[in-house]
PDB file of C-alpha atoms in Angstrom:
ATOM      1  CA  MET Y   1      66.021  46.257-149.805  1.00 42.00           C
ATOM      2  CA  SER Y   2      66.308  49.557-148.007  1.00 44.00           C
ATOM      3  CA  THR Y   3      63.305  51.835-148.458  1.00 64.00           C
ATOM      4  CA  THR Y   4      64.217  55.075-146.598  1.00 81.00           C
ATOM      5  CA  GLN Y   5      66.892  57.558-147.616  1.00 80.00           C
ATOM      6  CA  SER Y   6      68.469  57.220-144.123  1.00 81.00           C
ATOM      7  CA  GLU Y   7      68.783  53.408-144.554  1.00 87.00           C
ATOM      8  CA  ARG Y   8      70.272  53.796-148.022  1.00 88.00           C
ATOM      9  CA  LEU Y   9      72.763  56.405-146.692  1.00 92.00           C
ATOM     10  CA  ARG Y  10      73.641  54.143-143.788  1.00 91.00           C
ATOM     11  CA  GLU Y  11      74.494  51.305-146.232  1.00 92.00           C
ATOM     12  CA  LEU Y  12      76.616  53.628-148.330  1.00 92.00           C
ATOM     13  CA  LEU Y  13      78.416  55.373-145.460  1.00 94.00           C
ATOM     14  CA  GLU Y  14      78.915  52.696-142.876  1.00 94.00           C
ATOM     15  CA  PRO Y  15      81.862  50.915-144.604  1.00 94.00           C
ATOM     16  CA  LEU Y  16      83.635  54.307-145.077  1.00 93.00           C
ATOM     17  CA  VAL Y  17      83.171  55.218-141.459  1.00 94.00           C
ATOM     18  CA  SER Y  18      84.341  51.767-140.274  1.00 94.00           C
ATOM     19  CA  SER Y  19      87.446  52.086-142.408  1.00 94.00           C
ATOM     20  CA  GLN Y  20      88.273  55.268-140.442  1.00 92.00           C
ATOM     21  CA  GLY Y  21      88.129  53.209-137.222  1.00 92.00           C
ATOM     22  CA  LEU Y  22      84.779  54.652-136.076  1.00 93.00           C
ATOM     23  CA  ASP Y  23      81.295  53.280-135.562  1.00 92.00           C
ATOM     24  CA  LEU Y  24      78.382  54.875-137.485  1.00 93.00           C
ATOM     25  CA  GLU Y  25      75.870  55.573-134.738  1.00 91.00           C
ATOM     26  CA  GLU Y  26      73.184  57.588-136.528  1.00 91.00           C
ATOM     27  CA  VAL Y  27      72.260  58.956-139.948  1.00 92.00           C
ATOM     28  CA  GLU Y  28      69.430  61.480-140.130  1.00 91.00           C
ATOM     29  CA  VAL Y  29      68.171  63.722-143.024  1.00 90.00           C
ATOM     30  CA  ASP Y  30      66.190  66.839-141.976  1.00 90.00           C
ATOM     31  CA  SER Y  31      64.622  69.520-144.027  1.00 86.00           C
ATOM     32  CA  VAL Y  32      65.072  72.994-142.588  1.00 78.00           C
ATOM     33  CA  GLY Y  33      63.019  75.285-144.790  1.00 80.00           C
ATOM     34  CA  ARG Y  34      64.341  74.781-148.290  1.00 81.00           C
ATOM     35  CA  LYS Y  35      67.696  73.430-147.043  1.00 85.00           C
ATOM     36  CA  ARG Y  36      68.414  69.830-146.254  1.00 89.00           C
ATOM     37  CA  VAL Y  37      70.737  68.719-143.465  1.00 92.00           C
ATOM     38  CA  LEU Y  38      72.445  65.346-143.353  1.00 93.00           C
ATOM     39  CA  ARG Y  39      73.585  64.591-139.777  1.00 93.00           C
ATOM     40  CA  VAL Y  40      76.021  61.743-139.231  1.00 94.00           C
ATOM     41  CA  VAL Y  41      76.854  60.684-135.699  1.00 93.00           C
ATOM     42  CA  VAL Y  42      80.127  58.644-135.218  1.00 94.00           C
ATOM     43  CA  ASP Y  43      81.913  57.319-132.188  1.00 91.00           C
ATOM     44  CA  SER Y  44      84.537  54.750-131.045  1.00 89.00           C
ATOM     45  CA  ASP Y  45      85.566  53.052-127.951  1.00 84.00           C
ATOM     46  CA  GLU Y  46      88.316  55.638-127.453  1.00 84.00           C
ATOM     47  CA  GLY Y  47      86.036  58.458-128.517  1.00 82.00           C
ATOM     48  CA  ALA Y  48      86.366  60.604-131.611  1.00 84.00           C
ATOM     49  CA  ASP Y  49      88.600  63.661-131.443  1.00 87.00           C
ATOM     50  CA  LEU Y  50      88.283  66.615-133.748  1.00 90.00           C
ATOM     51  CA  ASP Y  51      90.923  65.354-136.208  1.00 92.00           C
ATOM     52  CA  ALA Y  52      89.040  62.029-136.546  1.00 92.00           C
ATOM     53  CA  ILE Y  53      85.804  63.872-137.060  1.00 94.00           C
ATOM     54  CA  ALA Y  54      87.442  66.150-139.683  1.00 95.00           C
ATOM     55  CA  ASP Y  55      88.938  63.167-141.569  1.00 95.00           C
ATOM     56  CA  VAL Y  56      85.691  61.205-141.690  1.00 95.00           C
ATOM     57  CA  SER Y  57      83.814  64.312-142.671  1.00 95.00           C
ATOM     58  CA  ARG Y  58      86.087  64.883-145.687  1.00 95.00           C
ATOM     59  CA  ALA Y  59      85.846  61.174-146.722  1.00 95.00           C
ATOM     60  CA  LEU Y  60      82.004  61.231-146.378  1.00 95.00           C
ATOM     61  CA  SER Y  61      81.742  64.436-148.323  1.00 93.00           C
ATOM     62  CA  ALA Y  62      83.816  63.035-151.149  1.00 93.00           C
ATOM     63  CA  LYS Y  63      81.770  59.807-151.195  1.00 93.00           C
ATOM     64  CA  LEU Y  64      78.486  61.699-151.319  1.00 92.00           C
ATOM     65  CA  ASP Y  65      79.784  64.007-154.072  1.00 90.00           C
ATOM     66  CA  GLU Y  66      80.479  61.013-156.305  1.00 90.00           C
ATOM     67  CA  THR Y  67      77.095  59.423-155.814  1.00 89.00           C
ATOM     68  CA  ASP Y  68      73.535  60.694-156.121  1.00 83.00           C
ATOM     69  CA  ALA Y  69      72.604  59.427-152.571  1.00 85.00           C
ATOM     70  CA  MET Y  70      71.440  62.910-151.565  1.00 86.00           C
ATOM     71  CA  GLY Y  71      69.694  63.571-154.907  1.00 80.00           C
ATOM     72  CA  GLU Y  72      69.755  66.955-156.583  1.00 80.00           C
ATOM     73  CA  GLY Y  73      69.972  70.154-154.661  1.00 80.00           C
ATOM     74  CA  GLU Y  74      72.094  71.543-151.915  1.00 87.00           C
ATOM     75  CA  TYR Y  75      72.531  70.049-148.480  1.00 90.00           C
ATOM     76  CA  THR Y  76      74.690  70.567-145.461  1.00 92.00           C
ATOM     77  CA  LEU Y  77      76.693  67.685-144.033  1.00 94.00           C
ATOM     78  CA  GLU Y  78      77.134  67.697-140.243  1.00 94.00           C
ATOM     79  CA  VAL Y  79      79.387  65.150-138.600  1.00 95.00           C
ATOM     80  CA  GLY Y  80      79.602  64.849-134.879  1.00 93.00           C
ATOM     81  CA  THR Y  81      79.676  62.654-131.846  1.00 90.00           C
ATOM     82  CA  PRO Y  82      76.695  61.429-129.754  1.00 88.00           C
ATOM     83  CA  GLY Y  83      77.055  64.092-127.009  1.00 82.00           C
ATOM     84  CA  ALA Y  84      77.147  63.943-123.220  1.00 77.00           C
ATOM     85  CA  GLU Y  85      73.690  62.648-122.543  1.00 83.00           C
ATOM     86  CA  ARG Y  86      73.569  59.902-125.076  1.00 85.00           C
ATOM     87  CA  GLU Y  87      70.891  57.229-125.057  1.00 89.00           C
ATOM     88  CA  LEU Y  88      72.322  53.736-124.708  1.00 93.00           C
ATOM     89  CA  LYS Y  89      70.951  51.417-127.319  1.00 90.00           C
ATOM     90  CA  GLU Y  90      73.711  49.018-128.388  1.00 91.00           C
ATOM     91  CA  HIS Y  91      75.917  46.743-126.271  1.00 93.00           C
ATOM     92  CA  ARG Y  92      78.938  48.814-127.137  1.00 92.00           C
ATOM     93  CA  HIS Y  93      77.177  51.952-125.730  1.00 92.00           C
ATOM     94  CA  TYR Y  94      76.858  50.283-122.366  1.00 94.00           C
ATOM     95  CA  VAL Y  95      80.518  49.269-122.482  1.00 93.00           C
ATOM     96  CA  ARG Y  96      81.523  52.843-123.347  1.00 92.00           C
ATOM     97  CA  ALA Y  97      79.446  54.148-120.471  1.00 92.00           C
ATOM     98  CA  THR Y  98      81.312  52.018-117.816  1.00 93.00           C
ATOM     99  CA  ASP Y  99      82.033  54.152-114.751  1.00 93.00           C
ATOM    100  CA  ARG Y 100      79.471  56.736-115.863  1.00 92.00           C
ATOM    101  CA  LEU Y 101      76.219  57.701-114.104  1.00 93.00           C
ATOM    102  CA  VAL Y 102      73.216  56.439-116.075  1.00 94.00           C
ATOM    103  CA  LYS Y 103      69.490  56.874-115.680  1.00 95.00           C
ATOM    104  CA  PHE Y 104      67.652  53.566-116.278  1.00 96.00           C
ATOM    105  CA  GLN Y 105      63.979  53.262-117.014  1.00 95.00           C
ATOM    106  CA  LEU Y 106      63.038  49.669-116.275  1.00 94.00           C
ATOM    107  CA  GLY Y 107      60.428  47.592-117.977  1.00 92.00           C
ATOM    108  CA  ASP Y 108      58.395  47.280-114.797  1.00 93.00           C
ATOM    109  CA  GLY Y 109      58.019  51.139-114.644  1.00 92.00           C
ATOM    110  CA  GLY Y 110      60.789  51.660-112.134  1.00 91.00           C
ATOM    111  CA  GLU Y 111      63.614  54.087-112.507  1.00 94.00           C
ATOM    112  CA  LEU Y 112      67.264  54.051-111.220  1.00 93.00           C
ATOM    113  CA  VAL Y 113      70.119  56.529-111.438  1.00 92.00           C
ATOM    114  CA  VAL Y 114      73.185  54.469-110.921  1.00 94.00           C
ATOM    115  CA  ARG Y 115      76.836  54.026-111.954  1.00 95.00           C
ATOM    116  CA  ILE Y 116      77.766  51.260-114.465  1.00 95.00           C
ATOM    117  CA  LEU Y 117      80.542  49.078-112.983  1.00 96.00           C
ATOM    118  CA  GLU Y 118      80.766  46.274-115.511  1.00 96.00           C
ATOM    119  CA  VAL Y 119      79.009  45.034-118.666  1.00 96.00           C
ATOM    120  CA  ASP Y 120      78.737  41.603-120.100  1.00 95.00           C
ATOM    121  CA  GLU Y 121      76.539  39.908-122.732  1.00 95.00           C
ATOM    122  CA  GLU Y 122      73.561  39.467-120.408  1.00 95.00           C
ATOM    123  CA  GLY Y 123      73.392  42.838-118.580  1.00 95.00           C
ATOM    124  CA  VAL Y 124      75.135  45.364-116.379  1.00 96.00           C
ATOM    125  CA  ASP Y 125      76.440  45.431-112.807  1.00 96.00           C
ATOM    126  CA  VAL Y 126      75.691  48.838-111.297  1.00 95.00           C
ATOM    127  CA  GLU Y 127      76.440  50.663-108.039  1.00 94.00           C
ATOM    128  CA  VAL Y 128      73.347  52.126-106.317  1.00 91.00           C
ATOM    129  CA  PRO Y 129      74.285  55.197-104.324  1.00 87.00           C
ATOM    130  CA  GLY Y 130      73.896  54.930-100.567  1.00 84.00           C
ATOM    131  CA  VAL Y 131      71.182  57.040 -98.954  1.00 84.00           C
ATOM    132  CA  LYS Y 132      71.689  59.033 -95.723  1.00 84.00           C
ATOM    133  CA  GLY Y 133      75.360  58.038 -95.122  1.00 84.00           C
ATOM    134  CA  ARG Y 134      74.919  54.414 -96.065  1.00 88.00           C
ATOM    135  CA  LYS Y 135      77.443  52.736 -98.375  1.00 91.00           C
ATOM    136  CA  PRO Y 136      76.597  52.154-101.983  1.00 89.00           C
ATOM    137  CA  THR Y 137      75.354  48.703-102.926  1.00 91.00           C
ATOM    138  CA  ALA Y 138      75.857  46.585-106.048  1.00 93.00           C
ATOM    139  CA  LYS Y 139      72.909  45.487-108.264  1.00 93.00           C
ATOM    140  CA  ARG Y 140      72.539  43.479-111.401  1.00 96.00           C
ATOM    141  CA  LEU Y 141      70.354  44.671-114.315  1.00 95.00           C
ATOM    142  CA  ALA Y 142      69.574  42.255-117.163  1.00 95.00           C
ATOM    143  CA  PHE Y 143      69.317  43.920-120.613  1.00 96.00           C
ATOM    144  CA  GLU Y 144      65.797  42.423-120.976  1.00 95.00           C
ATOM    145  CA  ASP Y 145      64.659  44.398-117.913  1.00 95.00           C
ATOM    146  CA  ILE Y 146      65.976  47.757-119.298  1.00 95.00           C
ATOM    147  CA  ALA Y 147      63.467  49.839-121.270  1.00 96.00           C
ATOM    148  CA  LYS Y 148      65.631  52.858-121.724  1.00 95.00           C
ATOM    149  CA  ALA Y 149      69.001  54.091-120.510  1.00 95.00           C
ATOM    150  CA  ARG Y 150      70.657  57.498-120.836  1.00 93.00           C
ATOM    151  CA  VAL Y 151      74.020  58.831-119.631  1.00 92.00           C
ATOM    152  CA  GLN Y 152      73.814  61.633-117.127  1.00 92.00           C
ATOM    153  CA  VAL Y 153      76.096  64.667-116.957  1.00 88.00           C
ATOM    154  CA  GLU Y 154      78.122  64.969-113.761  1.00 86.00           C
ATOM    155  CA  PHE Y 155      79.581  68.328-112.883  1.00 83.00           C
ATOM    156  CA  ASN Y 156      81.121  67.547-109.514  1.00 74.00           C
ATOM    157  CA  ARG Y 157      82.599  64.051-109.926  1.00 66.00           C
ATOM    158  CA  LYS Y 158      86.218  63.596-109.115  1.00 56.00           C
ATOM    159  CA  ASN Y 159      88.138  61.420-111.502  1.00 57.00           C
ATOM    160  CA  LYS Y 160      89.927  58.328-110.255  1.00 53.00           C
ATOM    161  CA  ASN Y 161      93.327  60.006-110.107  1.00 47.00           C
ATOM    162  CA  GLU Y 162      92.014  62.660-107.725  1.00 49.00           C
ATOM    163  CA  GLU Y 163      90.262  59.999-105.535  1.00 48.00           C
ATOM    164  CA  ASN Y 164      93.412  57.909-105.355  1.00 47.00           C
ATOM    165  CA  ALA Y 165      95.566  60.933-104.416  1.00 48.00           C
ATOM    166  CA  GLU Y 166      93.204  61.824-101.568  1.00 48.00           C
ATOM    167  CA  GLU Y 167      93.376  58.271-100.249  1.00 48.00           C
ATOM    168  CA  ALA Y 168      97.146  58.317-100.172  1.00 48.00           C
TER     169      ALA Y 168
END
């Protein structure tokens, strides 16, 4: 049986989020002064646009209003997506980060900033950038060797369409 409020809320809200075609990534209840804030993070393989966020927000609000899951008193519901520099925890997170630059902290204490090329059940194939004019190299990372992984923001990266246009 669930013991924390966040776990109880997850059990209540997850089926509703799933019915909207989204994954429930995180549920967090914070107290800010006398106010309480319920933060719900959702995502999908295609991403979650503003319309999807608004739809799931209305559905969650209605569900919470008909139950006593948040108890008495006022609270604010915030529904959003994981953000640009999300931590990768689940297999689906790694799949969604394919072709993105990711900072890996390895179990042996090492650290890599590499691009994810492919993901399977055992780990990830990554591209290690070349140093001093050398070509990038491929490397395999097993999930069991990864202590932590976080997507990195890239400001100057060309998308594949731009790269293909330059090659033509």
